[in-house]
PDB file of C-alpha atoms in Angstrom:
ATOM      1  CA  MET W1170      19.983 -19.616   0.203  1.00 62.00           C
ATOM      2  CA  ILE W1171      19.454 -15.861  -0.051  1.00 67.00           C
ATOM      3  CA  ASP W1172      15.904 -14.637   0.526  1.00 69.00           C
ATOM      4  CA  SER W1173      15.341 -11.517  -1.592  1.00 64.00           C
ATOM      5  CA  SER W1174      12.341 -10.524   0.540  1.00 66.00           C
ATOM      6  CA  ASN W1175      14.863  -9.482   3.219  1.00 67.00           C
ATOM      7  CA  TYR W1176      16.161  -6.691   0.989  1.00 65.00           C
ATOM      8  CA  ARG W1177      14.593  -3.375   0.063  1.00 61.00           C
ATOM      9  CA  PRO W1178      14.846  -1.889  -3.424  1.00 59.00           C
ATOM     10  CA  VAL W1179      17.995   0.092  -4.140  1.00 59.00           C
ATOM     11  CA  SER W1180      17.660   3.789  -4.791  1.00 60.00           C
ATOM     12  CA  ILE W1181      19.641   5.059  -7.759  1.00 60.00           C
ATOM     13  CA  LEU W1182      19.028   8.705  -6.906  1.00 62.00           C
ATOM     14  CA  SER W1183      21.843  11.229  -6.839  1.00 71.00           C
ATOM     15  CA  VAL W1184      22.690  13.386  -3.822  1.00 75.00           C
ATOM     16  CA  PHE W1185      21.118  16.355  -5.621  1.00 78.00           C
ATOM     17  CA  SER W1186      17.896  14.356  -5.997  1.00 76.00           C
ATOM     18  CA  LYS W1187      17.878  13.680  -2.257  1.00 79.00           C
ATOM     19  CA  ILE W1188      17.962  17.446  -1.592  1.00 86.00           C
ATOM     20  CA  LEU W1189      15.186  17.968  -4.146  1.00 84.00           C
ATOM     21  CA  GLU W1190      13.231  15.150  -2.466  1.00 83.00           C
ATOM     22  CA  LYS W1191      13.302  17.057   0.843  1.00 87.00           C
ATOM     23  CA  LEU W1192      12.177  20.287  -0.827  1.00 88.00           C
ATOM     24  CA  ILE W1193       9.291  18.533  -2.607  1.00 87.00           C
ATOM     25  CA  TYR W1194       8.316  16.777   0.634  1.00 86.00           C
ATOM     26  CA  ASN W1195       8.156  20.107   2.471  1.00 89.00           C
ATOM     27  CA  ARG W1196       6.003  21.664  -0.281  1.00 89.00           C
ATOM     28  CA  LEU W1197       3.676  18.645  -0.386  1.00 88.00           C
ATOM     29  CA  ILE W1198       3.187  18.719   3.378  1.00 87.00           C
ATOM     30  CA  LEU W1199       2.313  22.424   3.209  1.00 90.00           C
ATOM     31  CA  PHE W1200      -0.182  21.711   0.395  1.00 90.00           C
ATOM     32  CA  ILE W1201      -1.683  18.718   2.210  1.00 88.00           C
ATOM     33  CA  ASN W1202      -2.079  20.672   5.444  1.00 87.00           C
ATOM     34  CA  LYS W1203      -3.472  23.777   3.710  1.00 91.00           C
ATOM     35  CA  HIS W1204      -6.185  21.761   1.950  1.00 90.00           C
ATOM     36  CA  ASN W1205      -6.880  19.387   4.890  1.00 88.00           C
ATOM     37  CA  ILE W1206      -6.270  16.311   2.716  1.00 88.00           C
ATOM     38  CA  LEU W1207      -5.248  14.050   5.595  1.00 84.00           C
ATOM     39  CA  THR W1208      -7.388  13.332   8.635  1.00 83.00           C
ATOM     40  CA  ASP W1209      -6.082  13.515  12.184  1.00 79.00           C
ATOM     41  CA  ASP W1210      -6.271   9.711  12.250  1.00 78.00           C
ATOM     42  CA  GLN W1211      -3.413   9.366   9.763  1.00 80.00           C
ATOM     43  CA  HIS W1212      -0.046   9.028  11.474  1.00 75.00           C
ATOM     44  CA  GLY W1213       3.521   8.101  10.658  1.00 71.00           C
ATOM     45  CA  PHE W1214       5.218  10.947   8.804  1.00 71.00           C
ATOM     46  CA  ARG W1215       3.531  14.082  10.080  1.00 75.00           C
ATOM     47  CA  ASP W1216       4.441  16.583  12.788  1.00 75.00           C
ATOM     48  CA  ASN W1217       2.517  15.808  15.981  1.00 76.00           C
ATOM     49  CA  ASN W1218       1.118  12.599  14.388  1.00 78.00           C
ATOM     50  CA  SER W1219       4.046  10.195  14.426  1.00 78.00           C
ATOM     51  CA  ASN W1220       4.265   6.459  15.043  1.00 77.00           C
ATOM     52  CA  GLU W1221       4.750   7.300  18.716  1.00 83.00           C
ATOM     53  CA  THR W1222       1.547   9.349  18.915  1.00 84.00           C
ATOM     54  CA  VAL W1223      -0.552   6.622  17.313  1.00 84.00           C
ATOM     55  CA  SER W1224       0.955   4.076  19.721  1.00 86.00           C
ATOM     56  CA  GLN W1225       0.151   6.328  22.678  1.00 89.00           C
ATOM     57  CA  LEU W1226      -3.427   6.819  21.416  1.00 89.00           C
ATOM     58  CA  PHE W1227      -3.811   3.055  21.010  1.00 90.00           C
ATOM     59  CA  ILE W1228      -2.636   2.410  24.585  1.00 93.00           C
ATOM     60  CA  GLU W1229      -4.906   5.157  25.966  1.00 95.00           C
ATOM     61  CA  ASN W1230      -7.918   3.609  24.204  1.00 93.00           C
ATOM     62  CA  ILE W1231      -7.098   0.171  25.610  1.00 94.00           C
ATOM     63  CA  LEU W1232      -6.709   1.559  29.135  1.00 95.00           C
ATOM     64  CA  ALA W1233      -9.996   3.481  28.862  1.00 96.00           C
ATOM     65  CA  ALA W1234     -11.808   0.314  27.735  1.00 95.00           C
ATOM     66  CA  VAL W1235     -10.259  -1.741  30.555  1.00 94.00           C
ATOM     67  CA  ASP W1236     -11.271   0.944  33.085  1.00 96.00           C
ATOM     68  CA  LYS W1237     -14.859   0.554  31.833  1.00 97.00           C
ATOM     69  CA  GLN W1238     -14.511  -3.226  32.188  1.00 95.00           C
ATOM     70  CA  LEU W1239     -14.938  -3.738  28.457  1.00 95.00           C
ATOM     71  CA  TYR W1240     -13.272  -6.433  26.390  1.00 92.00           C
ATOM     72  CA  VAL W1241     -10.505  -5.350  24.062  1.00 91.00           C
ATOM     73  CA  LEU W1242      -9.711  -7.005  20.752  1.00 90.00           C
ATOM     74  CA  SER W1243      -7.013  -5.806  18.409  1.00 87.00           C
ATOM     75  CA  ILE W1244      -6.038  -6.996  14.969  1.00 85.00           C
ATOM     76  CA  THR W1245      -2.809  -5.470  13.722  1.00 78.00           C
ATOM     77  CA  PHE W1246      -0.842  -5.683  10.508  1.00 73.00           C
ATOM     78  CA  TYR W1247       2.850  -5.129  10.153  1.00 69.00           C
ATOM     79  CA  LEU W1248       3.712  -3.922   6.672  1.00 64.00           C
ATOM     80  CA  THR W1249       7.485  -3.723   6.567  1.00 61.00           C
ATOM     81  CA  THR W1250       7.464  -2.848   2.892  1.00 59.00           C
ATOM     82  CA  ALA W1251       4.337  -0.691   2.731  1.00 58.00           C
ATOM     83  CA  TYR W1252       5.937   1.745   0.284  1.00 57.00           C
ATOM     84  CA  ASP W1253       7.199  -1.082  -1.898  1.00 60.00           C
ATOM     85  CA  VAL W1254       3.792  -2.746  -2.239  1.00 62.00           C
ATOM     86  CA  ARG W1255       1.981   0.506  -3.015  1.00 68.00           C
ATOM     87  CA  ASN W1256       0.724   0.566  -6.588  1.00 77.00           C
ATOM     88  CA  HIS W1257       2.394   3.618  -8.117  1.00 81.00           C
ATOM     89  CA  GLU W1258      -0.388   4.106 -10.673  1.00 86.00           C
ATOM     90  CA  ILE W1259      -2.947   4.396  -7.868  1.00 88.00           C
ATOM     91  CA  LEU W1260      -0.645   6.806  -6.028  1.00 85.00           C
ATOM     92  CA  LEU W1261      -0.296   9.027  -9.102  1.00 89.00           C
ATOM     93  CA  THR W1262      -4.049   8.949  -9.747  1.00 92.00           C
ATOM     94  CA  ARG W1263      -4.712   9.997  -6.150  1.00 91.00           C
ATOM     95  CA  LEU W1264      -2.181  12.822  -6.397  1.00 90.00           C
ATOM     96  CA  GLU W1265      -4.024  14.126  -9.460  1.00 92.00           C
ATOM     97  CA  TYR W1266      -7.363  13.809  -7.634  1.00 93.00           C
ATOM     98  CA  TYR W1267      -6.090  15.885  -4.713  1.00 92.00           C
ATOM     99  CA  GLY W1268      -4.758  18.627  -6.996  1.00 92.00           C
ATOM    100  CA  ILE W1269      -1.108  17.681  -7.337  1.00 90.00           C
ATOM    101  CA  ARG W1270      -0.474  18.072 -11.061  1.00 90.00           C
ATOM    102  CA  GLY W1271       2.015  19.338 -13.600  1.00 91.00           C
ATOM    103  CA  THR W1272       5.728  19.430 -12.924  1.00 89.00           C
ATOM    104  CA  ILE W1273       5.457  18.198  -9.339  1.00 87.00           C
ATOM    105  CA  LYS W1274       3.403  15.164 -10.352  1.00 90.00           C
ATOM    106  CA  ALA W1275       5.798  14.420 -13.236  1.00 89.00           C
ATOM    107  CA  TRP W1276       8.741  14.635 -10.823  1.00 85.00           C
ATOM    108  CA  ILE W1277       7.047  12.260  -8.359  1.00 85.00           C
ATOM    109  CA  GLU W1278       6.260   9.848 -11.211  1.00 86.00           C
ATOM    110  CA  SER W1279       9.922   9.894 -12.221  1.00 83.00           C
ATOM    111  CA  TYR W1280      11.001   9.528  -8.592  1.00 79.00           C
ATOM    112  CA  VAL W1281       8.928   6.420  -7.848  1.00 77.00           C
ATOM    113  CA  SER W1282      10.286   4.743 -10.977  1.00 75.00           C
ATOM    114  CA  GLN W1283      13.888   5.100  -9.740  1.00 69.00           C
ATOM    115  CA  PHE W1284      13.921   1.954  -7.608  1.00 58.00           C
ATOM    116  CA  VAL W1285      15.159  -1.444  -8.735  1.00 50.00           C
ATOM    117  CA  GLU W1286      15.215  -4.844  -7.062  1.00 47.00           C
ATOM    118  CA  ILE W1287      18.525  -6.205  -5.824  1.00 43.00           C
ATOM    119  CA  PHE W1288      17.807  -9.739  -6.897  1.00 44.00           C
ATOM    120  CA  ASN W1289      15.927 -11.157  -9.845  1.00 44.00           C
ATOM    121  CA  THR W1290      13.198 -13.312  -8.279  1.00 48.00           C
ATOM    122  CA  GLY W1291      12.398 -15.164 -11.512  1.00 49.00           C
ATOM    123  CA  ASN W1292      12.907 -18.868 -12.139  1.00 43.00           C
ATOM    124  CA  ARG W1293      16.553 -18.389 -13.095  1.00 42.00           C
ATOM    125  CA  GLY W1294      17.780 -18.269  -9.499  1.00 41.00           C
ATOM    126  CA  MET W1295      18.619 -15.775  -6.826  1.00 41.00           C
ATOM    127  CA  ASN W1296      22.192 -15.009  -7.873  1.00 40.00           C
ATOM    128  CA  GLN W1297      21.314 -12.944 -10.907  1.00 39.00           C
ATOM    129  CA  HIS W1298      21.244  -9.203 -10.337  1.00 39.00           C
ATOM    130  CA  THR W1299      18.880  -6.899 -12.141  1.00 39.00           C
ATOM    131  CA  HIS W1300      20.813  -4.575 -14.442  1.00 36.00           C
ATOM    132  CA  ILE W1301      20.452  -0.849 -13.905  1.00 38.00           C
TER     133      ILE W1301
END
């Protein structure tokens, strides 16, 4: 039996859209940095704040606590599909709140709607593909 949760949505974006995606990303990062929208505690897709830097910070904090003979407790979550479970309406509302409006916001709204599921997860079975 095929488990559709093992598959990510399929992008139906053209090559030109991928280039535009990179340009928009670069502009958004400049805007976000200029207006200090993200805190230094947010990692993952930023220069000097990657997944590696947050891992290193986590390890340093554990080692510092152990050196002070403190107990360490960690609860972690692994969200393999964090982008996929993000409510796009909330995302678009937040973009508006932080000053991202007009053509850029409309482009992002169009962009996030360009993903489709590989398999139909309804009651009709896993072998039916969603039509594009």
